[in-house]
C-alpha cells in the first residue's frame, strides 16, 4: 500500500507531502489546479520516462519519493537484489539537463527495476482509458487482465518467438537452398581434390629431401667411396698416418707428461675418424641409384605442385587448407539440414498451438464472466436493458495468441450487440470503460489502484453509482481517485483538495487534507461553482451523510 508521496519542484508543485491510508481516497480541485500532477509524479517514481520539462520553472532539480508497505509478493524480489525488505522507498531525481537518477531504499537502481516494482505495487487507470478501449489490442489485454492470464501470455510470447525464430531460419534456408547446394558442391570438389592428393603434414619437406638425395645418388656414392678410400684404404690413408702419429706421441709422452694431452687428442681423433669411416660404410650400404623411385618421387612432386597451383597456395599450405575445407563442410551440413529445421519448426509450432489453445479456452471462460459482470453494472449506469458481450473468435497466430477479441454492446433492450466502436456514444463509452476498469480491478493483485478522472462523461445518479462502486472497491484495495464529480468525492473515506495559489511571481500547487467542514465546502463548490451558498452546503452535507 502507498503510504506517502513527497514531491519537490515538479511542474507547478514546489513542495508537498501527502500521507495515505487504506480505503477510498479522493482528490478534487479546480480545473488547472494540478490534480493529475500527483499521479504523474507517482508514475515517475514507478519508472516512467521523464525530461527536463517536468521541473518547476526556475528549479534545478525535481525530486519525487514514494513510500510503500512491502507486500509479501515483493520480499523475495528485494532479497534477490540485496535490498532491505522492512520498508520500500522509491526515489527519483531529474535535473535541468533531463538526466535522471533512481533509488530503491537509498541504493542506486535502474528504471527497469522501478518498473518491475511498480507493476506489482500500483495499477493506474488514466483519464483517456475509454479512448484506448476502442482498440482491439486494448480489449484483448483487458480481457486477459480480468482472467489473470499473465502467466499464459508470457508463455505464449516465448513460444511465439521460438517458433518464429526457427521458421524464419527455415525460410531462409529453403530460399537459399540452390546457392547453398552450389557452395557445398564447390567446397566438396576442393575437399575431394585434396582427399585424392592425401598430402601429409610433413610430406612436402620429406619429398624434397628424398628427391635431392635420389637425383644426386651417383655423386653421393662416388664421393662417399672416395672419402673412405682416402681415410682408410689407400696406402697413404689418413687413418694409417694418424695411427702412426698417435703411437709415436704416446711413446714420447712416457718421457714427458706434457705430451699426454696431445697423445689423448690424437687418440680421440683416430677413434672419431674410425667411427666416421664406419658411418660412411653404413651410408653406402643403404644408398643406391634408384631411377624408378626417383620417377615416383618426381611424379608425386609434380602432383603436389599442380594442386597447389589450382588452389593458388604454396605446397606446404595444402594440408591446412584441407582441414579447413572439411570443417566448413561439416558446419554447412549441420546448420543447413533442412529436414532437421523442418522438424524443429513443426515441434515449435505444436508447442505454440498447445499454449494458444489453452489461452483461448481461458479467454472464453473469462469472456463469459466479464460479459455477465459488465452487463450487470450497465443496469445501474443509466443503460438499463443494455447488454455487453466479450466475443472471442479464431484469429491469426501472434505473440498474444491466436484469438480475436471484440467487445460488443447493445445500449437498449431488444437490440443486437454490435462492435463497441460502432454503436457506443461518448457517454456510453465512458460508462462502459469505467465499469470495465472497476470489474477488472476487483481481481487485481496489486494493492493500490488509481483512477485518474475516469468518471469523465458521467453525471447525476450515474455518478453516485460510480462513487459507490469505487468505495466498494476500496474494501479490498487501496483506491485513489482524481475526480471532478461531487457525487464521487462524497463517497470517499478520505478527501484531499488540490489548490493553486500565487507565490511571488509564480503559480504553485498544493495539497491539503480536508476535515468534514472542508469537505462540505469543497463538495458545495463542485456542485455550484465558485460561489458557495447555503443551499449548496446543505446539499453537500446531505451527500456526505455519515462519511
XYZ file of C-alpha atoms in Angstrom:
547
model
C 0.000 0.000 0.000
C 1.169 3.544 -0.785
C 1.969 5.270 2.499
C 3.332 8.657 1.448
C 4.289 10.747 -1.562
C 6.894 13.537 -1.343
C 7.171 15.967 -4.270
C 9.675 18.807 -4.720
C 9.881 21.245 -7.676
C 7.740 19.166 -10.019
C 5.767 21.074 -12.715
C 3.855 23.635 -10.585
C 4.358 21.873 -7.239
C 7.097 23.479 -5.139
C 6.871 21.149 -2.166
C 4.161 18.849 -0.907
C 3.857 15.730 1.211
C 0.779 13.524 1.168
C 0.134 10.606 3.509
C -2.221 7.817 2.501
C -4.256 5.196 4.290
C -6.452 2.281 3.261
C -9.877 2.577 1.654
C -11.109 5.066 -0.928
C -9.233 8.400 -1.137
C -10.399 11.185 -3.461
C -8.591 14.236 -4.844
C -10.532 17.211 -6.145
C -9.818 20.802 -7.081
C -10.500 23.484 -9.623
C -9.594 22.916 -13.259
C -5.879 23.580 -13.733
C -5.065 23.171 -10.045
C -2.813 20.211 -10.820
C -4.869 17.261 -9.612
C -3.367 14.842 -12.130
C 0.145 16.118 -11.410
C 0.160 13.935 -8.286
C -0.497 10.867 -10.440
C 2.172 11.951 -12.933
C 4.687 12.351 -10.111
C 3.898 8.909 -8.726
C 4.250 7.448 -12.237
C 7.790 8.877 -12.397
C 8.657 7.236 -9.087
C 7.420 3.977 -10.624
C 9.753 4.223 -13.623
C 8.025 6.367 -16.260
C 10.414 8.269 -18.547
C 10.923 11.983 -17.959
C 12.815 15.005 -19.282
C 13.697 18.475 -18.048
C 10.194 19.779 -18.844
C 8.901 18.277 -15.572
C 10.978 20.728 -13.475
C 9.184 23.643 -11.871
C 10.203 26.893 -13.534
C 13.444 28.186 -12.017
C 14.264 24.908 -10.243
C 17.470 22.944 -10.821
C 16.173 19.548 -9.775
C 12.851 17.755 -9.328
C 12.567 15.066 -6.671
C 9.807 12.528 -6.065
C 9.760 9.896 -3.319
C 7.062 7.268 -2.814
C 6.882 5.217 0.388
C 5.137 1.821 0.317
C 4.368 -1.002 2.680
C 6.198 -4.107 1.472
C 3.723 -6.736 0.203
C 4.637 -10.376 0.702
C 4.950 -10.796 -3.067
C 7.966 -8.458 -3.126
C 10.076 -9.725 -0.229
C 11.778 -12.263 -2.475
C 12.497 -9.643 -5.150
C 14.056 -7.302 -2.604
C 16.140 -10.122 -1.115
C 17.365 -11.137 -4.577
C 18.552 -7.567 -5.128
C 20.103 -7.355 -1.637
C 17.695 -4.621 -0.523
C 16.142 -4.101 2.911
C 12.630 -5.565 2.977
C 11.375 -3.775 6.121
C 10.261 -0.757 4.073
C 10.166 0.355 0.459
C 11.111 3.855 -0.691
C 11.274 4.641 -4.415
C 13.067 7.913 -5.162
C 13.580 9.696 -8.470
C 15.694 12.770 -9.273
C 15.565 14.707 -12.581
C 17.999 17.582 -13.207
C 17.764 20.578 -15.547
C 19.564 18.635 -18.293
C 16.915 15.921 -18.226
C 19.271 13.440 -16.569
C 17.576 11.044 -14.193
C 18.749 9.073 -11.174
C 16.729 6.394 -9.408
C 16.989 4.819 -5.961
C 15.331 1.934 -4.117
C 15.732 2.128 -0.334
C 18.629 4.523 -0.853
C 20.513 2.255 -3.259
C 21.014 3.258 -6.928
C 18.549 1.488 -9.223
C 17.588 1.307 -12.882
C 14.302 2.389 -14.457
C 13.681 -1.250 -15.312
C 13.883 -2.161 -11.630
C 11.485 0.669 -10.717
C 9.037 -0.577 -13.353
C 9.311 -4.171 -12.114
C 8.334 -2.992 -8.642
C 5.705 -0.567 -9.919
C 3.849 -3.277 -11.826
C 3.345 -5.142 -8.553
C 2.504 -2.087 -6.441
C 0.191 0.209 -8.412
C -2.298 -0.054 -11.280
C -3.160 3.313 -12.894
C -6.343 3.800 -14.938
C -5.883 7.015 -16.923
C -8.480 9.627 -17.900
C -8.271 8.576 -21.566
C -8.826 4.860 -20.918
C -12.187 4.924 -22.726
C -10.439 6.022 -25.937
C -7.962 3.132 -25.883
C -10.901 0.796 -25.203
C -11.826 1.078 -28.892
C -8.590 -0.655 -29.911
C -8.666 -4.419 -30.394
C -5.372 -4.911 -28.549
C -6.680 -2.983 -25.534
C -9.839 -5.106 -25.453
C -7.795 -8.301 -25.567
C -5.438 -7.064 -22.845
C -8.327 -6.048 -20.605
C -9.946 -9.471 -21.009
C -6.638 -11.151 -20.171
C -6.279 -8.929 -17.121
C -9.763 -9.909 -15.966
C -8.930 -13.587 -16.430
C -5.462 -13.243 -14.836
C -3.785 -14.691 -17.912
C -0.382 -13.063 -17.345
C 1.481 -16.378 -16.960
C -0.166 -17.798 -20.091
C 0.646 -14.606 -22.001
C 4.312 -14.818 -21.032
C 4.436 -18.480 -22.012
C 2.816 -17.959 -25.399
C 5.055 -14.961 -26.132
C 8.101 -17.167 -25.547
C 6.601 -19.963 -27.667
C 5.805 -17.499 -30.469
C 9.381 -16.212 -30.504
C 10.825 -19.737 -30.542
C 8.543 -20.753 -33.411
C 9.166 -17.592 -35.446
C 12.943 -17.819 -34.992
C 13.180 -21.370 -36.347
C 10.538 -20.668 -39.024
C 12.478 -17.662 -40.295
C 15.646 -19.750 -40.340
C 13.895 -22.488 -42.290
C 12.509 -19.924 -44.730
C 15.994 -18.525 -45.296
C 17.494 -21.972 -45.780
C 14.810 -23.045 -48.224
C 15.051 -19.779 -50.153
C 18.810 -20.079 -50.409
C 18.842 -23.844 -50.953
C 20.178 -23.619 -54.526
C 23.048 -21.292 -53.663
C 23.835 -23.355 -50.579
C 23.936 -26.501 -52.701
C 26.305 -24.793 -55.123
C 28.518 -23.753 -52.237
C 28.508 -27.279 -50.830
C 29.427 -28.695 -54.243
C 32.270 -26.196 -54.631
C 33.680 -26.998 -51.217
C 33.178 -30.720 -51.732
C 35.058 -30.622 -55.060
C 38.004 -28.920 -53.402
C 37.913 -31.328 -50.472
C 37.765 -34.328 -52.833
C 40.759 -32.985 -54.753
C 42.783 -32.767 -51.565
C 41.456 -36.135 -50.378
C 42.877 -37.723 -53.528
C 46.186 -35.938 -53.083
C 46.324 -37.015 -49.415
C 49.350 -34.854 -48.673
C 50.680 -35.480 -45.175
C 51.524 -32.661 -42.808
C 55.342 -33.009 -43.260
C 55.318 -34.882 -46.559
C 56.293 -31.931 -48.735
C 59.578 -31.345 -46.907
C 60.319 -35.086 -46.887
C 59.665 -35.367 -50.643
C 62.005 -32.504 -51.380
C 64.780 -34.069 -49.306
C 64.298 -37.514 -50.881
C 64.266 -36.075 -54.403
C 67.523 -34.251 -53.826
C 69.117 -37.430 -52.489
C 67.890 -39.628 -55.350
C 68.806 -37.095 -58.024
C 72.398 -36.996 -56.752
C 72.728 -40.679 -55.758
C 75.711 -41.474 -58.025
C 77.578 -38.404 -56.901
C 76.888 -39.302 -53.280
C 78.094 -42.913 -53.814
C 81.258 -41.817 -55.611
C 82.058 -39.160 -53.068
C 81.491 -41.416 -50.078
C 83.600 -44.227 -51.625
C 86.463 -41.882 -52.410
C 86.352 -40.489 -48.917
C 86.503 -43.981 -47.374
C 89.483 -44.824 -49.572
C 91.284 -41.639 -48.609
C 90.654 -42.227 -44.941
C 91.343 -45.928 -44.653
C 92.055 -47.944 -47.813
C 94.845 -46.117 -49.665
C 98.481 -46.820 -48.916
C 98.831 -43.328 -47.598
C 95.416 -43.361 -45.860
C 94.680 -40.791 -43.215
C 93.790 -43.432 -40.659
C 97.184 -45.182 -41.092
C 99.121 -41.953 -40.778
C 97.052 -40.761 -37.805
C 97.534 -44.100 -36.010
C 101.304 -43.902 -36.514
C 101.415 -40.331 -35.247
C 99.305 -41.239 -32.208
C 101.592 -44.160 -31.377
C 104.722 -42.034 -31.716
C 103.468 -39.255 -29.432
C 102.246 -41.815 -26.889
C 105.782 -43.192 -26.637
C 107.234 -39.701 -26.248
C 104.707 -38.915 -23.516
C 106.379 -41.620 -21.437
C 109.378 -39.284 -21.260
C 107.461 -36.018 -20.857
C 103.990 -35.898 -19.374
C 103.388 -32.543 -21.052
C 102.682 -34.511 -24.245
C 99.952 -36.590 -22.616
C 97.129 -34.214 -23.666
C 98.446 -34.259 -27.228
C 98.556 -38.053 -27.184
C 94.983 -38.223 -25.891
C 93.770 -35.762 -28.533
C 95.374 -37.774 -31.324
C 93.861 -40.985 -29.998
C 90.428 -39.340 -29.849
C 90.859 -38.111 -33.419
C 91.813 -41.601 -34.543
C 88.714 -43.093 -32.900
C 86.469 -40.361 -34.384
C 87.928 -40.957 -37.842
C 87.338 -44.673 -37.478
C 83.687 -44.026 -36.472
C 83.246 -41.695 -39.447
C 84.502 -44.395 -41.801
C 82.063 -46.861 -40.204
C 79.170 -44.417 -40.664
C 80.129 -43.846 -44.305
C 80.180 -47.594 -44.935
C 76.711 -47.891 -43.403
C 75.509 -44.956 -45.528
C 76.882 -46.575 -48.692
C 75.164 -49.830 -47.815
C 71.805 -48.022 -47.799
C 72.410 -45.760 -50.771
C 71.732 -46.906 -54.281
C 70.879 -45.417 -57.619
C 67.092 -45.996 -57.994
C 65.707 -44.401 -61.162
C 62.263 -45.950 -60.569
C 61.933 -44.439 -57.109
C 63.210 -41.139 -58.458
C 60.453 -41.180 -61.080
C 57.841 -41.908 -58.419
C 59.054 -39.042 -56.232
C 59.192 -36.641 -59.172
C 55.652 -37.587 -60.171
C 54.464 -37.002 -56.608
C 56.161 -33.614 -56.501
C 54.552 -32.691 -59.816
C 51.089 -33.646 -58.500
C 51.597 -31.521 -55.402
C 52.793 -28.556 -57.485
C 49.788 -28.766 -59.827
C 47.287 -28.984 -56.956
C 48.906 -26.057 -55.155
C 48.687 -24.008 -58.351
C 44.941 -24.776 -58.682
C 44.355 -23.575 -55.142
C 46.759 -20.645 -55.530
C 48.694 -21.802 -52.492
C 52.219 -22.907 -51.715
C 52.558 -26.708 -51.436
C 53.157 -26.611 -47.685
C 49.817 -24.731 -47.189
C 47.724 -27.531 -48.737
C 47.277 -29.738 -45.614
C 45.908 -26.829 -43.546
C 43.525 -25.842 -46.367
C 42.307 -29.445 -46.493
C 41.354 -29.411 -42.814
C 39.644 -26.022 -43.197
C 37.514 -27.308 -46.069
C 36.439 -30.369 -44.109
C 35.442 -28.187 -41.148
C 33.444 -25.832 -43.409
C 31.603 -28.759 -44.941
C 30.754 -30.185 -41.525
C 29.398 -26.821 -40.367
C 27.392 -26.339 -43.550
C 25.876 -29.793 -43.346
C 24.984 -29.356 -39.686
C 23.497 -25.841 -39.867
C 21.666 -26.209 -43.131
C 19.952 -29.542 -42.570
C 16.551 -28.613 -43.991
C 14.840 -31.732 -42.707
C 16.077 -31.125 -39.173
C 14.956 -27.492 -39.346
C 11.534 -28.545 -40.583
C 11.216 -30.945 -37.676
C 12.203 -28.197 -35.221
C 9.725 -25.780 -36.808
C 6.921 -28.332 -36.556
C 7.745 -29.019 -32.906
C 7.844 -25.289 -32.109
C 4.504 -24.746 -33.886
C 2.952 -27.641 -31.975
C 4.145 -26.161 -28.662
C 2.725 -22.761 -29.645
C -0.608 -24.265 -30.749
C -0.973 -26.115 -27.450
C -0.468 -22.919 -25.439
C -2.702 -20.932 -27.803
C -5.479 -23.474 -27.316
C -5.074 -23.309 -23.538
C -5.158 -19.498 -23.609
C -8.177 -19.487 -25.920
C -10.089 -21.779 -23.561
C -9.236 -19.492 -20.637
C -10.324 -16.436 -22.646
C -13.723 -17.931 -23.459
C -14.256 -18.589 -19.760
C -13.118 -15.078 -18.801
C -15.272 -13.565 -21.575
C -18.406 -15.157 -20.137
C -17.580 -13.818 -16.670
C -16.716 -10.326 -17.921
C -19.833 -10.142 -20.111
C -22.062 -11.072 -17.192
C -20.488 -8.595 -14.762
C -20.355 -5.626 -17.166
C -23.949 -6.230 -18.272
C -24.967 -6.213 -14.611
C -23.063 -2.969 -13.998
C -24.659 -1.311 -17.046
C -28.095 -1.629 -15.433
C -27.027 0.828 -12.726
C -25.144 3.159 -15.083
C -28.141 4.592 -16.980
C -28.038 1.785 -19.522
C -30.975 -0.270 -18.267
C -31.702 -3.214 -20.565
C -28.275 -2.889 -22.145
C -26.062 -5.842 -22.777
C -22.300 -6.288 -23.056
C -20.538 -9.167 -24.783
C -16.845 -10.030 -24.903
C -16.534 -12.189 -28.011
C -13.532 -14.447 -28.635
C -13.045 -15.658 -32.216
C -10.252 -17.522 -34.039
C -7.610 -15.235 -35.495
C -4.125 -15.306 -36.919
C -1.366 -16.647 -34.641
C 0.641 -13.920 -32.955
C 2.671 -13.017 -29.917
C -0.532 -12.695 -27.825
C -2.159 -15.892 -29.054
C -4.447 -16.840 -31.920
C -7.681 -15.113 -30.853
C -9.530 -12.008 -31.951
C -11.253 -10.303 -29.021
C -14.091 -7.882 -29.709
C -16.255 -6.026 -27.210
C -19.865 -5.628 -28.323
C -22.641 -3.643 -26.718
C -26.372 -3.157 -27.044
C -27.410 0.091 -25.380
C -31.063 -0.883 -25.029
C -33.165 -3.974 -24.548
C -34.147 -5.808 -27.698
C -31.189 -4.682 -29.803
C -28.405 -6.928 -31.045
C -24.969 -6.224 -29.572
C -22.588 -4.690 -32.101
C -18.954 -3.664 -32.042
C -18.301 -1.140 -29.275
C -16.623 1.331 -31.647
C -19.658 1.436 -33.932
C -22.588 1.847 -31.574
C -21.480 3.376 -28.265
C -21.921 7.110 -27.759
C -19.274 9.104 -25.922
C -21.176 8.920 -22.651
C -21.932 5.228 -23.021
C -18.320 4.514 -23.858
C -17.132 6.376 -20.757
C -19.552 4.447 -18.529
C -18.663 1.077 -20.045
C -14.965 1.894 -19.723
C -15.456 2.759 -16.064
C -17.392 -0.446 -15.436
C -14.652 -2.462 -17.124
C -11.951 -0.714 -15.093
C -13.715 -1.394 -11.804
C -14.554 -5.013 -12.649
C -11.044 -5.748 -13.927
C -9.592 -4.206 -10.769
C -11.574 -6.493 -8.467
C -9.269 -9.356 -9.386
C -6.133 -7.221 -9.406
C -3.260 -8.467 -7.281
C -1.657 -5.045 -6.877
C -2.522 -3.357 -3.571
C -3.049 0.193 -4.918
C -5.490 1.181 -7.682
C -5.539 4.707 -9.110
C -8.362 6.196 -11.182
C -7.401 9.485 -12.835
C -10.644 11.243 -13.905
C -12.052 8.013 -15.326
C -15.524 9.367 -14.461
C -15.384 11.876 -17.331
C -18.619 11.763 -19.311
C -20.911 10.697 -16.474
C -23.014 12.663 -14.036
C -26.153 12.753 -11.919
C -27.361 9.463 -10.481
C -24.783 7.565 -12.541
C -22.001 9.499 -10.843
C -23.336 8.400 -7.456
C -23.266 4.770 -8.611
C -19.671 5.257 -9.768
C -18.738 6.614 -6.361
C -20.323 3.640 -4.602
C -18.517 1.219 -6.943
C -15.161 2.811 -6.160
C -15.895 2.906 -2.425
C -16.824 -0.793 -2.561
C -13.554 -1.474 -4.376
C -11.792 0.317 -1.513
C -12.849 -2.503 0.811
C -10.380 -4.792 -0.975
C -7.721 -2.404 -2.303
C -6.294 0.994 -1.589
C -8.146 3.175 -4.131
C -7.041 6.698 -5.093
C -9.283 8.711 -7.401
C -8.867 12.118 -9.040
C -12.412 13.354 -9.717
C -14.422 16.398 -10.749
C -17.741 14.881 -9.671
C -19.175 15.823 -6.258
C -21.110 12.535 -6.122
C -17.842 10.570 -6.373
C -15.988 12.851 -3.959
C -18.749 12.420 -1.372
C -18.190 8.648 -1.355
C -14.542 8.917 -0.349
C -13.255 7.739 3.000
C -10.612 10.487 2.812
C -10.717 13.699 0.778
C -7.788 15.875 -0.350
C -8.127 19.214 -2.091
C -5.567 20.289 -4.687
C -5.409 24.062 -4.986
C -3.427 26.574 -6.991
C -2.041 29.745 -5.456
C 0.337 32.583 -6.253
C 3.796 32.548 -4.680
C 5.524 35.768 -5.684
C 5.535 35.786 -9.474
C 4.960 32.038 -9.722
C 1.911 29.809 -9.599
C 2.273 26.795 -7.331
C 0.039 23.877 -6.489
C -0.528 22.408 -3.054
C -2.452 19.550 -1.446
C -4.180 19.535 1.921
C -6.387 17.093 3.796
C -9.974 18.220 4.299
C -11.876 17.837 7.544
C -15.655 17.476 7.434
C -16.235 21.213 7.185
C -13.674 21.478 4.428
C -15.280 18.576 2.579
C -18.695 20.231 2.774
C -17.269 23.464 1.308
C -15.344 21.625 -1.450
C -18.310 19.472 -2.474
C -20.508 22.584 -2.397
C -18.030 24.287 -4.751
C -18.083 21.241 -7.033
C -21.905 21.416 -7.033
C -22.369 25.123 -7.610
C -19.150 26.707 -8.825
C -17.031 29.397 -7.159
C -19.832 30.930 -5.070
C -20.828 28.646 -2.233
C -24.374 29.129 -0.947
C -26.328 27.763 1.960
C -28.244 25.625 -0.497
C -25.137 24.041 -1.974
C -23.722 23.500 1.522
C -26.910 21.768 2.584
C -26.832 19.584 -0.495
C -23.168 18.765 0.123
C -23.924 17.866 3.751
C -26.701 15.529 2.620
C -24.442 13.887 0.037
C -21.753 13.259 2.632
C -24.170 11.730 5.096
C -22.074 9.891 7.664
C -18.905 9.825 5.523
